[in-house]
């Protein structure tokens, strides 16, 4: 069964700390992987998209890496800020499909 | 990119009634998706809606409970029928842009009493 798992489920860090969120997927044959942010009671905002042929993508303080062979992706957030507090979701399109399978999410709280 | 709007943004409904959620995209797209996010949970795909054909439902979701319309390339509706408290969720529509980045609407927050 194709599944996506995220750890930790929740994370609380002081402002300014660098942090890593993890995403694991059960099948290394993927089309792409996308990281999203969801604020409480809101919809999803796309952060970074990594194609199957790519190893990483960067946007500002965010860096996402992809290691298909180990079935893992990480989202690195540098110099965290209270405004980064949200739930972070990763989603995968497995090869041969067209739909995203979402992970369980990591609830991040950055303390001022 | 695609800009997606949903109506209503939230609603409180009585058990046994139905609610139709609208999703409007500012560009023509082939595939639109409907997701459900139950409280404290991640997103679960309900169905894929293609213009001109019947929606494709995921395991555990049926057309009688969640009828979907897709009358054109920029609009879709999802109806939640004969609602029960277990249907209380956020319902989100989304589109794949250039078969890559997925964009989401702001969601419809539904509470069933």
PDB file of C-alpha atoms in Angstrom, chain A:
ATOM      1  CA  UNK A   1       0.000   0.000   0.000  1.00  0.00           C
ATOM      2  CA  UNK A   2       1.314   3.422  -0.910  1.00  0.00           C
ATOM      3  CA  UNK A   3       1.536   5.578   2.198  1.00  0.00           C
ATOM      4  CA  UNK A   4       3.139   8.824   3.338  1.00  0.00           C
ATOM      5  CA  UNK A   5       4.229   9.328   6.923  1.00  0.00           C
ATOM      6  CA  UNK A   6       5.525  12.411   8.704  1.00  0.00           C
ATOM      7  CA  UNK A   7       7.467  12.673  11.914  1.00  0.00           C
ATOM      8  CA  UNK A   8       7.330  14.245  14.348  1.00  0.00           C
ATOM      9  CA  UNK A   9       3.595  14.806  14.634  1.00  0.00           C
ATOM     10  CA  UNK A  10       4.213  17.976  16.616  1.00  0.00           C
ATOM     11  CA  UNK A  11       7.229  20.145  17.264  1.00  0.00           C
ATOM     12  CA  UNK A  12       7.812  23.182  19.447  1.00  0.00           C
ATOM     13  CA  UNK A  13      11.007  25.217  19.096  1.00  0.00           C
ATOM     14  CA  UNK A  14      12.319  28.595  20.234  1.00  0.00           C
ATOM     15  CA  UNK A  15      12.530  31.393  17.714  1.00  0.00           C
ATOM     16  CA  UNK A  16      15.712  31.440  15.658  1.00  0.00           C
ATOM     17  CA  UNK A  17      16.320  27.702  15.738  1.00  0.00           C
ATOM     18  CA  UNK A  18      16.972  25.739  12.541  1.00  0.00           C
ATOM     19  CA  UNK A  19      14.705  22.715  12.222  1.00  0.00           C
ATOM     20  CA  UNK A  20      14.032  19.683  10.038  1.00  0.00           C
ATOM     21  CA  UNK A  21      10.710  18.070   9.261  1.00  0.00           C
ATOM     22  CA  UNK A  22      10.662  14.534   7.914  1.00  0.00           C
ATOM     23  CA  UNK A  23       8.493  12.800   5.337  1.00  0.00           C
ATOM     24  CA  UNK A  24       8.683   9.101   4.429  1.00  0.00           C
ATOM     25  CA  UNK A  25       6.962   7.288   1.583  1.00  0.00           C
ATOM     26  CA  UNK A  26       6.603   3.585   0.980  1.00  0.00           C
ATOM     27  CA  UNK A  27       7.431   3.372  -2.739  1.00  0.00           C
ATOM     28  CA  UNK A  28      10.536   4.921  -4.289  1.00  0.00           C
ATOM     29  CA  UNK A  29       8.840   5.237  -7.696  1.00  0.00           C
ATOM     30  CA  UNK A  30       7.325   8.669  -7.439  1.00  0.00           C
ATOM     31  CA  UNK A  31       6.356  11.352  -9.929  1.00  0.00           C
ATOM     32  CA  UNK A  32       6.871  14.290  -7.594  1.00  0.00           C
ATOM     33  CA  UNK A  33       6.657  15.407  -3.969  1.00  0.00           C
ATOM     34  CA  UNK A  34       5.220  18.649  -2.676  1.00  0.00           C
ATOM     35  CA  UNK A  35       5.412  20.384   0.691  1.00  0.00           C
ATOM     36  CA  UNK A  36       2.444  22.455   1.887  1.00  0.00           C
ATOM     37  CA  UNK A  37       1.707  24.741   4.760  1.00  0.00           C
ATOM     38  CA  UNK A  38      -1.701  24.911   6.434  1.00  0.00           C
ATOM     39  CA  UNK A  39      -2.611  27.624   8.900  1.00  0.00           C
ATOM     40  CA  UNK A  40      -5.362  26.865  11.439  1.00  0.00           C
ATOM     41  CA  UNK A  41      -8.778  26.847   9.816  1.00  0.00           C
ATOM     42  CA  UNK A  42      -7.328  27.717   6.433  1.00  0.00           C
ATOM     43  CA  UNK A  43      -6.605  26.030   3.117  1.00  0.00           C
ATOM     44  CA  UNK A  44      -3.218  24.773   1.912  1.00  0.00           C
ATOM     45  CA  UNK A  45      -0.371  26.851   0.529  1.00  0.00           C
ATOM     46  CA  UNK A  46       2.216  25.193  -1.700  1.00  0.00           C
ATOM     47  CA  UNK A  47       5.761  25.733  -0.432  1.00  0.00           C
ATOM     48  CA  UNK A  48       8.055  23.629  -2.591  1.00  0.00           C
ATOM     49  CA  UNK A  49       7.652  21.088  -5.381  1.00  0.00           C
ATOM     50  CA  UNK A  50      10.377  18.513  -6.066  1.00  0.00           C
ATOM     51  CA  UNK A  51      10.236  16.552  -9.294  1.00  0.00           C
ATOM     52  CA  UNK A  52      11.352  12.933  -9.356  1.00  0.00           C
ATOM     53  CA  UNK A  53      14.583  13.872 -11.134  1.00  0.00           C
ATOM     54  CA  UNK A  54      15.525  16.564  -8.615  1.00  0.00           C
ATOM     55  CA  UNK A  55      17.419  16.280  -5.352  1.00  0.00           C
ATOM     56  CA  UNK A  56      16.365  19.506  -3.690  1.00  0.00           C
ATOM     57  CA  UNK A  57      14.504  22.796  -4.009  1.00  0.00           C
ATOM     58  CA  UNK A  58      15.014  26.059  -2.152  1.00  0.00           C
ATOM     59  CA  UNK A  59      12.811  29.042  -1.474  1.00  0.00           C
ATOM     60  CA  UNK A  60      14.013  31.688   0.951  1.00  0.00           C
ATOM     61  CA  UNK A  61      14.575  30.082   4.337  1.00  0.00           C
ATOM     62  CA  UNK A  62      13.105  26.786   3.171  1.00  0.00           C
ATOM     63  CA  UNK A  63      15.015  23.894   1.633  1.00  0.00           C
ATOM     64  CA  UNK A  64      13.451  20.587   0.683  1.00  0.00           C
ATOM     65  CA  UNK A  65      15.493  17.521  -0.213  1.00  0.00           C
ATOM     66  CA  UNK A  66      14.456  14.278  -1.846  1.00  0.00           C
ATOM     67  CA  UNK A  67      16.091  10.859  -1.529  1.00  0.00           C
ATOM     68  CA  UNK A  68      13.971   8.445  -3.532  1.00  0.00           C
ATOM     69  CA  UNK A  69      16.115   5.401  -2.816  1.00  0.00           C
ATOM     70  CA  UNK A  70      15.458   5.684   0.900  1.00  0.00           C
ATOM     71  CA  UNK A  71      11.900   6.957   0.434  1.00  0.00           C
ATOM     72  CA  UNK A  72      12.521  10.156   2.325  1.00  0.00           C
ATOM     73  CA  UNK A  73      12.182  13.904   2.038  1.00  0.00           C
ATOM     74  CA  UNK A  74      13.149  16.587   4.522  1.00  0.00           C
ATOM     75  CA  UNK A  75      12.003  20.178   4.857  1.00  0.00           C
ATOM     76  CA  UNK A  76      14.650  22.377   6.429  1.00  0.00           C
ATOM     77  CA  UNK A  77      13.550  25.699   7.911  1.00  0.00           C
ATOM     78  CA  UNK A  78      16.346  28.101   8.769  1.00  0.00           C
ATOM     79  CA  UNK A  79      16.148  30.729  11.494  1.00  0.00           C
ATOM     80  CA  UNK A  80      12.571  29.883  12.449  1.00  0.00           C
ATOM     81  CA  UNK A  81      10.121  32.667  13.249  1.00  0.00           C
ATOM     82  CA  UNK A  82       6.786  32.707  15.117  1.00  0.00           C
ATOM     83  CA  UNK A  83       5.107  33.287  11.752  1.00  0.00           C
ATOM     84  CA  UNK A  84       6.303  29.852  10.672  1.00  0.00           C
ATOM     85  CA  UNK A  85       3.905  28.271  13.154  1.00  0.00           C
ATOM     86  CA  UNK A  86       1.542  26.098  11.132  1.00  0.00           C
ATOM     87  CA  UNK A  87       0.947  22.508  10.090  1.00  0.00           C
ATOM     88  CA  UNK A  88       3.309  21.273   7.380  1.00  0.00           C
ATOM     89  CA  UNK A  89       2.112  18.550   5.044  1.00  0.00           C
ATOM     90  CA  UNK A  90       4.010  16.591   2.445  1.00  0.00           C
ATOM     91  CA  UNK A  91       2.217  14.940  -0.442  1.00  0.00           C
ATOM     92  CA  UNK A  92       3.435  12.438  -3.023  1.00  0.00           C
ATOM     93  CA  UNK A  93       2.267  11.432  -6.479  1.00  0.00           C
ATOM     94  CA  UNK A  94       3.365   7.837  -6.903  1.00  0.00           C
ATOM     95  CA  UNK A  95       4.386   6.687 -10.384  1.00  0.00           C
ATOM     96  CA  UNK A  96       1.480   5.361 -12.406  1.00  0.00           C
ATOM     97  CA  UNK A  97      -1.049   7.551 -10.594  1.00  0.00           C
ATOM     98  CA  UNK A  98      -2.179  11.135 -10.918  1.00  0.00           C
ATOM     99  CA  UNK A  99      -3.304  11.978  -7.405  1.00  0.00           C
ATOM    100  CA  UNK A 100      -1.503  13.199  -4.321  1.00  0.00           C
ATOM    101  CA  UNK A 101      -1.310  11.046  -1.209  1.00  0.00           C
ATOM    102  CA  UNK A 102      -0.928  13.241   1.855  1.00  0.00           C
ATOM    103  CA  UNK A 103       1.134  12.640   4.940  1.00  0.00           C
ATOM    104  CA  UNK A 104      -0.219  13.009   8.426  1.00  0.00           C
ATOM    105  CA  UNK A 105       1.370  16.421   8.932  1.00  0.00           C
ATOM    106  CA  UNK A 106       3.688  18.043  11.472  1.00  0.00           C
ATOM    107  CA  UNK A 107       2.246  20.772  13.713  1.00  0.00           C
ATOM    108  CA  UNK A 108       5.002  23.313  14.261  1.00  0.00           C
ATOM    109  CA  UNK A 109       4.974  25.966  16.947  1.00  0.00           C
ATOM    110  CA  UNK A 110       7.769  28.544  17.053  1.00  0.00           C
ATOM    111  CA  UNK A 111       7.956  30.304  20.386  1.00  0.00           C
ATOM    112  CA  UNK A 112       8.830  34.001  20.569  1.00  0.00           C
TER     113      UNK A 112
END
